[in-house]
Amino acid sequence: MNAGETQRTPWIVGVSGASGTPYAAAVLRALLDAGESVDLVVSRASRLTLLDETGIAFRDAHWRPDLREWLSMGADGKPGTFEVDLADVRYWSAGDLAAGPSSGSYPAKGMVIVPASTACVAGVALGLSKDLLQRTASVTLKERRPLAVAVRETPLNGQTLRHLVTLDDAGAAVVPASPAFYAGATHIQHLVDFVAGRVLDAVGVPHRLYRRWEGELGGARPA
């Protein structure tokens, strides 16, 4: 880096194989809208979920047009709902354990995993680092950077609950993908955006994804 240049310090977004790819899309769009740099890691399992939920085949060699198609889609499946600028997105293959985010010396603000499957939760809690997503989460924890884990599963068994407690003890924010209704949701996108907003709240990224509670009963009621 030359003198006077600003070091790029991205948020790392990991997408695991749980259902809930619209949550990941909403988080990614909001980070980019906030002017943040983004490094993206998409697990092998999540590609199957993405194909099932959106019909999009996410490919390493064509990640940019595939990502643009995905992020432009609304939670209702309607294409072309959003406009996105991918100029400050960097993509890393989940199998690339020599990628930048695999090292603590790689500059990053923190990481969010959205959605987080129970297998991903277990791997991170146990420190398995079986792929770049898990390795990056381990690095985020050891470097004491913010980590939000948006677990998407129901019901939760005792083993997964213990893994989530382990992540909480390690300093991660556990953010269940649980939509709320006090913000006045009238569309599926509103429910998705609420969860995405709470994920970003957990790591301190400003956004306007949902209407916040202001202490007034009935405030969410349609006019």
mmCIF file of C-alpha atoms in Angstrom:
data_model
loop_
_atom_site.group_PDB
_atom_site.id
_atom_site.type_symbol
_atom_site.label_atom_id
_atom_site.label_comp_id
_atom_site.label_asym_id
_atom_site.label_seq_id
_atom_site.Cartn_x
_atom_site.Cartn_y
_atom_site.Cartn_z
ATOM 1 C CA MET A 1 0.000 0.000 0.000
ATOM 2 C CA ASN A 2 1.379 3.379 -1.009
ATOM 3 C CA ALA A 3 1.553 6.354 1.333
ATOM 4 C CA GLY A 4 -1.767 8.151 1.484
ATOM 5 C CA GLU A 5 -3.828 5.154 0.395
ATOM 6 C CA THR A 6 -6.625 3.938 2.652
ATOM 7 C CA GLN A 7 -6.425 0.276 3.572
ATOM 8 C CA ARG A 8 -9.415 -1.728 2.434
ATOM 9 C CA THR A 9 -11.013 -3.266 5.535
ATOM 10 C CA PRO A 10 -14.052 -5.358 4.591
ATOM 11 C CA TRP A 11 -16.834 -7.084 6.421
ATOM 12 C CA ILE A 12 -16.693 -10.795 5.685
ATOM 13 C CA VAL A 13 -20.028 -12.442 4.910
ATOM 14 C CA GLY A 14 -20.233 -16.217 5.134
ATOM 15 C CA VAL A 15 -23.244 -18.006 3.663
ATOM 16 C CA SER A 16 -23.777 -21.578 4.894
ATOM 17 C CA GLY A 17 -26.198 -24.245 3.703
ATOM 18 C CA ALA A 18 -29.209 -23.449 5.894
ATOM 19 C CA SER A 19 -32.456 -22.268 4.353
ATOM 20 C CA GLY A 20 -32.665 -18.492 4.294
ATOM 21 C CA THR A 21 -30.683 -17.176 1.328
ATOM 22 C CA PRO A 22 -32.895 -14.028 1.202
ATOM 23 C CA TYR A 23 -31.462 -13.094 4.620
ATOM 24 C CA ALA A 24 -27.943 -13.219 3.203
ATOM 25 C CA ALA A 25 -28.957 -11.155 0.186
ATOM 26 C CA ALA A 26 -30.517 -8.477 2.403
ATOM 27 C CA VAL A 27 -27.398 -8.275 4.597
ATOM 28 C CA LEU A 28 -25.129 -8.004 1.569
ATOM 29 C CA ARG A 29 -27.218 -5.265 -0.017
ATOM 30 C CA ALA A 30 -27.362 -3.289 3.230
ATOM 31 C CA LEU A 31 -23.601 -3.490 3.748
ATOM 32 C CA LEU A 32 -22.992 -2.226 0.224
ATOM 33 C CA ASP A 33 -25.627 0.500 0.640
ATOM 34 C CA ALA A 34 -23.791 1.590 3.812
ATOM 35 C CA GLY A 35 -20.600 2.026 1.783
ATOM 36 C CA GLU A 36 -18.879 -0.991 3.329
ATOM 37 C CA SER A 37 -16.411 -3.253 1.556
ATOM 38 C CA VAL A 38 -17.478 -6.900 1.493
ATOM 39 C CA ASP A 39 -15.592 -10.181 1.222
ATOM 40 C CA LEU A 40 -17.928 -13.075 0.417
ATOM 41 C CA VAL A 41 -17.550 -16.785 1.188
ATOM 42 C CA VAL A 42 -20.282 -19.126 -0.075
ATOM 43 C CA SER A 43 -20.130 -22.702 1.223
ATOM 44 C CA ARG A 44 -20.597 -25.690 -1.050
ATOM 45 C CA ALA A 45 -23.810 -26.664 0.753
ATOM 46 C CA SER A 46 -25.244 -23.165 0.410
ATOM 47 C CA ARG A 47 -25.017 -23.397 -3.375
ATOM 48 C CA LEU A 48 -27.558 -26.205 -3.283
ATOM 49 C CA THR A 49 -29.837 -24.146 -1.048
ATOM 50 C CA LEU A 50 -29.442 -21.106 -3.285
ATOM 51 C CA LEU A 51 -30.303 -23.168 -6.354
ATOM 52 C CA ASP A 52 -33.357 -24.612 -4.600
ATOM 53 C CA GLU A 53 -34.634 -21.296 -3.213
ATOM 54 C CA THR A 54 -33.864 -19.011 -6.149
ATOM 55 C CA GLY A 55 -33.019 -21.154 -9.182
ATOM 56 C CA ILE A 56 -29.590 -19.494 -9.371
ATOM 57 C CA ALA A 57 -26.526 -21.700 -9.874
ATOM 58 C CA PHE A 58 -23.682 -19.912 -8.071
ATOM 59 C CA ARG A 59 -20.375 -20.622 -9.840
ATOM 60 C CA ASP A 60 -16.830 -19.655 -8.838
ATOM 61 C CA ALA A 61 -15.858 -18.723 -12.384
ATOM 62 C CA HIS A 62 -18.988 -16.614 -12.893
ATOM 63 C CA TRP A 63 -19.571 -15.388 -9.356
ATOM 64 C CA ARG A 64 -20.083 -11.729 -10.245
ATOM 65 C CA PRO A 65 -23.052 -12.126 -12.661
ATOM 66 C CA ASP A 66 -24.486 -14.885 -10.426
ATOM 67 C CA LEU A 67 -24.211 -12.657 -7.363
ATOM 68 C CA ARG A 68 -25.748 -9.715 -9.205
ATOM 69 C CA GLU A 69 -28.711 -11.868 -10.258
ATOM 70 C CA TRP A 70 -29.134 -13.100 -6.688
ATOM 71 C CA LEU A 71 -28.923 -9.714 -4.960
ATOM 72 C CA SER A 72 -31.274 -8.072 -7.463
ATOM 73 C CA MET A 73 -33.990 -10.616 -6.591
ATOM 74 C CA GLY A 74 -36.612 -9.788 -3.988
ATOM 75 C CA ALA A 75 -37.533 -12.126 -1.142
ATOM 76 C CA ASP A 76 -40.685 -12.987 -3.093
ATOM 77 C CA GLY A 77 -38.537 -14.297 -5.957
ATOM 78 C CA LYS A 78 -39.218 -11.361 -8.285
ATOM 79 C CA PRO A 79 -36.111 -10.627 -10.396
ATOM 80 C CA GLY A 80 -34.831 -7.092 -10.890
ATOM 81 C CA THR A 81 -36.295 -5.804 -7.619
ATOM 82 C CA PHE A 82 -33.051 -4.190 -6.438
ATOM 83 C CA GLU A 83 -30.132 -2.452 -8.100
ATOM 84 C CA VAL A 84 -26.708 -3.437 -6.744
ATOM 85 C CA ASP A 85 -23.166 -2.168 -7.173
ATOM 86 C CA LEU A 86 -20.603 -4.960 -6.753
ATOM 87 C CA ALA A 87 -17.542 -2.760 -7.264
ATOM 88 C CA ASP A 88 -16.286 -3.322 -3.707
ATOM 89 C CA VAL A 89 -17.099 -7.025 -3.347
ATOM 90 C CA ARG A 90 -14.355 -9.649 -3.286
ATOM 91 C CA TYR A 91 -15.223 -13.313 -3.544
ATOM 92 C CA TRP A 92 -13.259 -16.203 -2.030
ATOM 93 C CA SER A 93 -13.910 -19.860 -2.807
ATOM 94 C CA ALA A 94 -14.918 -21.873 0.250
ATOM 95 C CA GLY A 95 -12.261 -24.466 -0.587
ATOM 96 C CA ASP A 96 -9.432 -21.914 -0.680
ATOM 97 C CA LEU A 97 -7.830 -22.277 2.739
ATOM 98 C CA ALA A 98 -4.957 -20.041 1.623
ATOM 99 C CA ALA A 99 -7.349 -17.137 0.970
ATOM 100 C CA GLY A 100 -6.792 -13.782 2.639
ATOM 101 C CA PRO A 101 -9.448 -14.155 5.369
ATOM 102 C CA SER A 102 -7.844 -17.401 6.564
ATOM 103 C CA SER A 103 -5.157 -15.328 8.306
ATOM 104 C CA GLY A 104 -5.485 -13.020 11.270
ATOM 105 C CA SER A 105 -3.137 -10.560 9.546
ATOM 106 C CA TYR A 106 -5.700 -10.010 6.797
ATOM 107 C CA PRO A 107 -7.514 -6.739 7.587
ATOM 108 C CA ALA A 108 -11.221 -7.144 8.316
ATOM 109 C CA LYS A 109 -13.815 -5.353 10.433
ATOM 110 C CA GLY A 110 -15.560 -8.574 11.421
ATOM 111 C CA MET A 111 -17.786 -11.296 10.074
ATOM 112 C CA VAL A 112 -21.405 -12.301 9.810
ATOM 113 C CA ILE A 113 -22.598 -15.811 8.996
ATOM 114 C CA VAL A 114 -26.079 -15.623 7.486
ATOM 115 C CA PRO A 115 -27.813 -17.968 7.433
ATOM 116 C CA ALA A 116 -25.877 -20.282 9.757
ATOM 117 C CA SER A 117 -26.718 -23.979 9.613
ATOM 118 C CA THR A 118 -26.407 -26.185 12.685
ATOM 119 C CA ALA A 119 -23.479 -27.944 10.985
ATOM 120 C CA CYS A 120 -21.757 -24.593 10.537
ATOM 121 C CA VAL A 121 -22.505 -23.628 14.149
ATOM 122 C CA ALA A 122 -20.986 -26.908 15.350
ATOM 123 C CA GLY A 123 -17.905 -26.528 13.185
ATOM 124 C CA VAL A 124 -17.192 -23.001 14.389
ATOM 125 C CA ALA A 125 -17.902 -23.847 18.040
ATOM 126 C CA LEU A 126 -15.539 -26.831 17.877
ATOM 127 C CA GLY A 127 -12.879 -24.966 15.914
ATOM 128 C CA LEU A 128 -12.899 -27.497 13.059
ATOM 129 C CA SER A 129 -12.027 -25.055 10.224
ATOM 130 C CA LYS A 130 -13.036 -27.622 7.602
ATOM 131 C CA ASP A 131 -13.506 -24.895 4.959
ATOM 132 C CA LEU A 132 -12.757 -21.198 4.525
ATOM 133 C CA LEU A 133 -16.048 -20.136 6.100
ATOM 134 C CA GLN A 134 -15.321 -21.981 9.351
ATOM 135 C CA ARG A 135 -11.647 -20.987 9.307
ATOM 136 C CA THR A 136 -12.539 -17.316 8.861
ATOM 137 C CA ALA A 137 -14.982 -17.500 11.764
ATOM 138 C CA SER A 138 -12.257 -18.999 13.960
ATOM 139 C CA VAL A 139 -9.874 -16.231 12.911
ATOM 140 C CA THR A 140 -12.531 -13.611 13.673
ATOM 141 C CA LEU A 141 -12.950 -14.978 17.194
ATOM 142 C CA LYS A 142 -9.245 -15.274 17.941
ATOM 143 C CA GLU A 143 -8.622 -11.738 16.713
ATOM 144 C CA ARG A 144 -11.480 -10.488 18.928
ATOM 145 C CA ARG A 145 -13.373 -9.055 15.982
ATOM 146 C CA PRO A 146 -17.183 -8.877 15.891
ATOM 147 C CA LEU A 147 -18.883 -12.095 14.778
ATOM 148 C CA ALA A 148 -22.643 -12.478 14.315
ATOM 149 C CA VAL A 149 -24.082 -15.943 13.721
ATOM 150 C CA ALA A 150 -27.626 -15.932 12.308
ATOM 151 C CA VAL A 151 -28.688 -19.479 13.117
ATOM 152 C CA ARG A 152 -31.622 -20.727 11.036
ATOM 153 C CA GLU A 153 -33.080 -23.952 12.374
ATOM 154 C CA THR A 154 -36.089 -25.080 14.380
ATOM 155 C CA PRO A 155 -36.478 -26.789 16.741
ATOM 156 C CA LEU A 156 -33.010 -26.651 18.295
ATOM 157 C CA ASN A 157 -31.707 -29.728 20.058
ATOM 158 C CA GLY A 158 -29.527 -29.729 23.151
ATOM 159 C CA GLN A 159 -26.302 -30.254 21.249
ATOM 160 C CA THR A 160 -26.860 -27.225 19.036
ATOM 161 C CA LEU A 161 -27.884 -25.137 22.040
ATOM 162 C CA ARG A 162 -24.626 -26.069 23.755
ATOM 163 C CA HIS A 163 -22.688 -25.078 20.631
ATOM 164 C CA LEU A 164 -24.480 -21.727 20.588
ATOM 165 C CA VAL A 165 -23.571 -21.141 24.240
ATOM 166 C CA THR A 166 -19.954 -21.921 23.337
ATOM 167 C CA LEU A 167 -20.067 -19.282 20.600
ATOM 168 C CA ASP A 168 -21.632 -16.774 22.990
ATOM 169 C CA ASP A 169 -18.907 -17.486 25.554
ATOM 170 C CA ALA A 170 -16.287 -16.935 22.826
ATOM 171 C CA GLY A 171 -17.684 -13.474 22.112
ATOM 172 C CA ALA A 172 -19.936 -14.103 19.118
ATOM 173 C CA ALA A 173 -23.420 -12.635 18.880
ATOM 174 C CA VAL A 174 -26.005 -15.370 18.326
ATOM 175 C CA VAL A 175 -28.829 -13.870 16.245
ATOM 176 C CA PRO A 176 -31.669 -16.334 15.580
ATOM 177 C CA ALA A 177 -33.327 -15.738 12.207
ATOM 178 C CA SER A 178 -36.627 -14.862 13.897
ATOM 179 C CA PRO A 179 -38.706 -12.170 12.181
ATOM 180 C CA ALA A 180 -40.723 -9.804 14.366
ATOM 181 C CA PHE A 181 -43.968 -8.009 13.590
ATOM 182 C CA TYR A 182 -43.826 -4.834 15.690
ATOM 183 C CA ALA A 183 -42.108 -3.001 12.814
ATOM 184 C CA GLY A 184 -45.309 -3.146 10.759
ATOM 185 C CA ALA A 185 -44.385 -5.773 8.170
ATOM 186 C CA THR A 186 -46.806 -6.035 5.259
ATOM 187 C CA HIS A 187 -44.590 -7.965 2.837
ATOM 188 C CA ILE A 188 -42.208 -10.913 3.050
ATOM 189 C CA GLN A 189 -39.321 -8.552 2.249
ATOM 190 C CA HIS A 190 -40.078 -6.589 5.421
ATOM 191 C CA LEU A 191 -39.727 -9.748 7.531
ATOM 192 C CA VAL A 192 -36.467 -10.662 5.812
ATOM 193 C CA ASP A 193 -35.125 -7.132 6.243
ATOM 194 C CA PHE A 194 -35.930 -7.182 9.957
ATOM 195 C CA VAL A 195 -33.700 -10.216 10.492
ATOM 196 C CA ALA A 196 -30.964 -8.746 8.301
ATOM 197 C CA GLY A 197 -31.188 -5.510 10.253
ATOM 198 C CA ARG A 198 -30.814 -7.264 13.583
ATOM 199 C CA VAL A 199 -27.742 -9.082 12.247
ATOM 200 C CA LEU A 200 -26.196 -5.743 11.299
ATOM 201 C CA ASP A 201 -27.221 -4.234 14.647
ATOM 202 C CA ALA A 202 -25.225 -6.985 16.349
ATOM 203 C CA VAL A 203 -22.020 -5.886 14.639
ATOM 204 C CA GLY A 204 -22.698 -2.141 14.710
ATOM 205 C CA VAL A 205 -23.395 -1.377 11.043
ATOM 206 C CA PRO A 206 -25.924 1.454 10.509
ATOM 207 C CA HIS A 207 -28.887 0.715 8.249
ATOM 208 C CA ARG A 208 -32.529 1.560 7.528
ATOM 209 C CA LEU A 209 -33.880 -1.928 7.024
ATOM 210 C CA TYR A 210 -36.733 -1.785 9.550
ATOM 211 C CA ARG A 211 -38.705 0.612 11.706
ATOM 212 C CA ARG A 212 -37.352 0.616 15.236
ATOM 213 C CA TRP A 213 -39.419 0.389 18.380
ATOM 214 C CA GLU A 214 -40.064 3.831 19.838
ATOM 215 C CA GLY A 215 -42.133 2.922 22.867
ATOM 216 C CA GLU A 216 -45.523 3.660 21.331
ATOM 217 C CA LEU A 217 -48.096 0.862 21.369
ATOM 218 C CA GLY A 218 -49.803 0.472 18.019
ATOM 219 C CA GLY A 219 -47.048 2.335 16.214
ATOM 220 C CA ALA A 220 -46.699 -0.460 13.683
ATOM 221 C CA ARG A 221 -50.404 -0.517 12.855
ATOM 222 C CA PRO A 222 -51.082 0.459 9.228
ATOM 223 C CA ALA A 223 -52.530 3.971 8.867
#
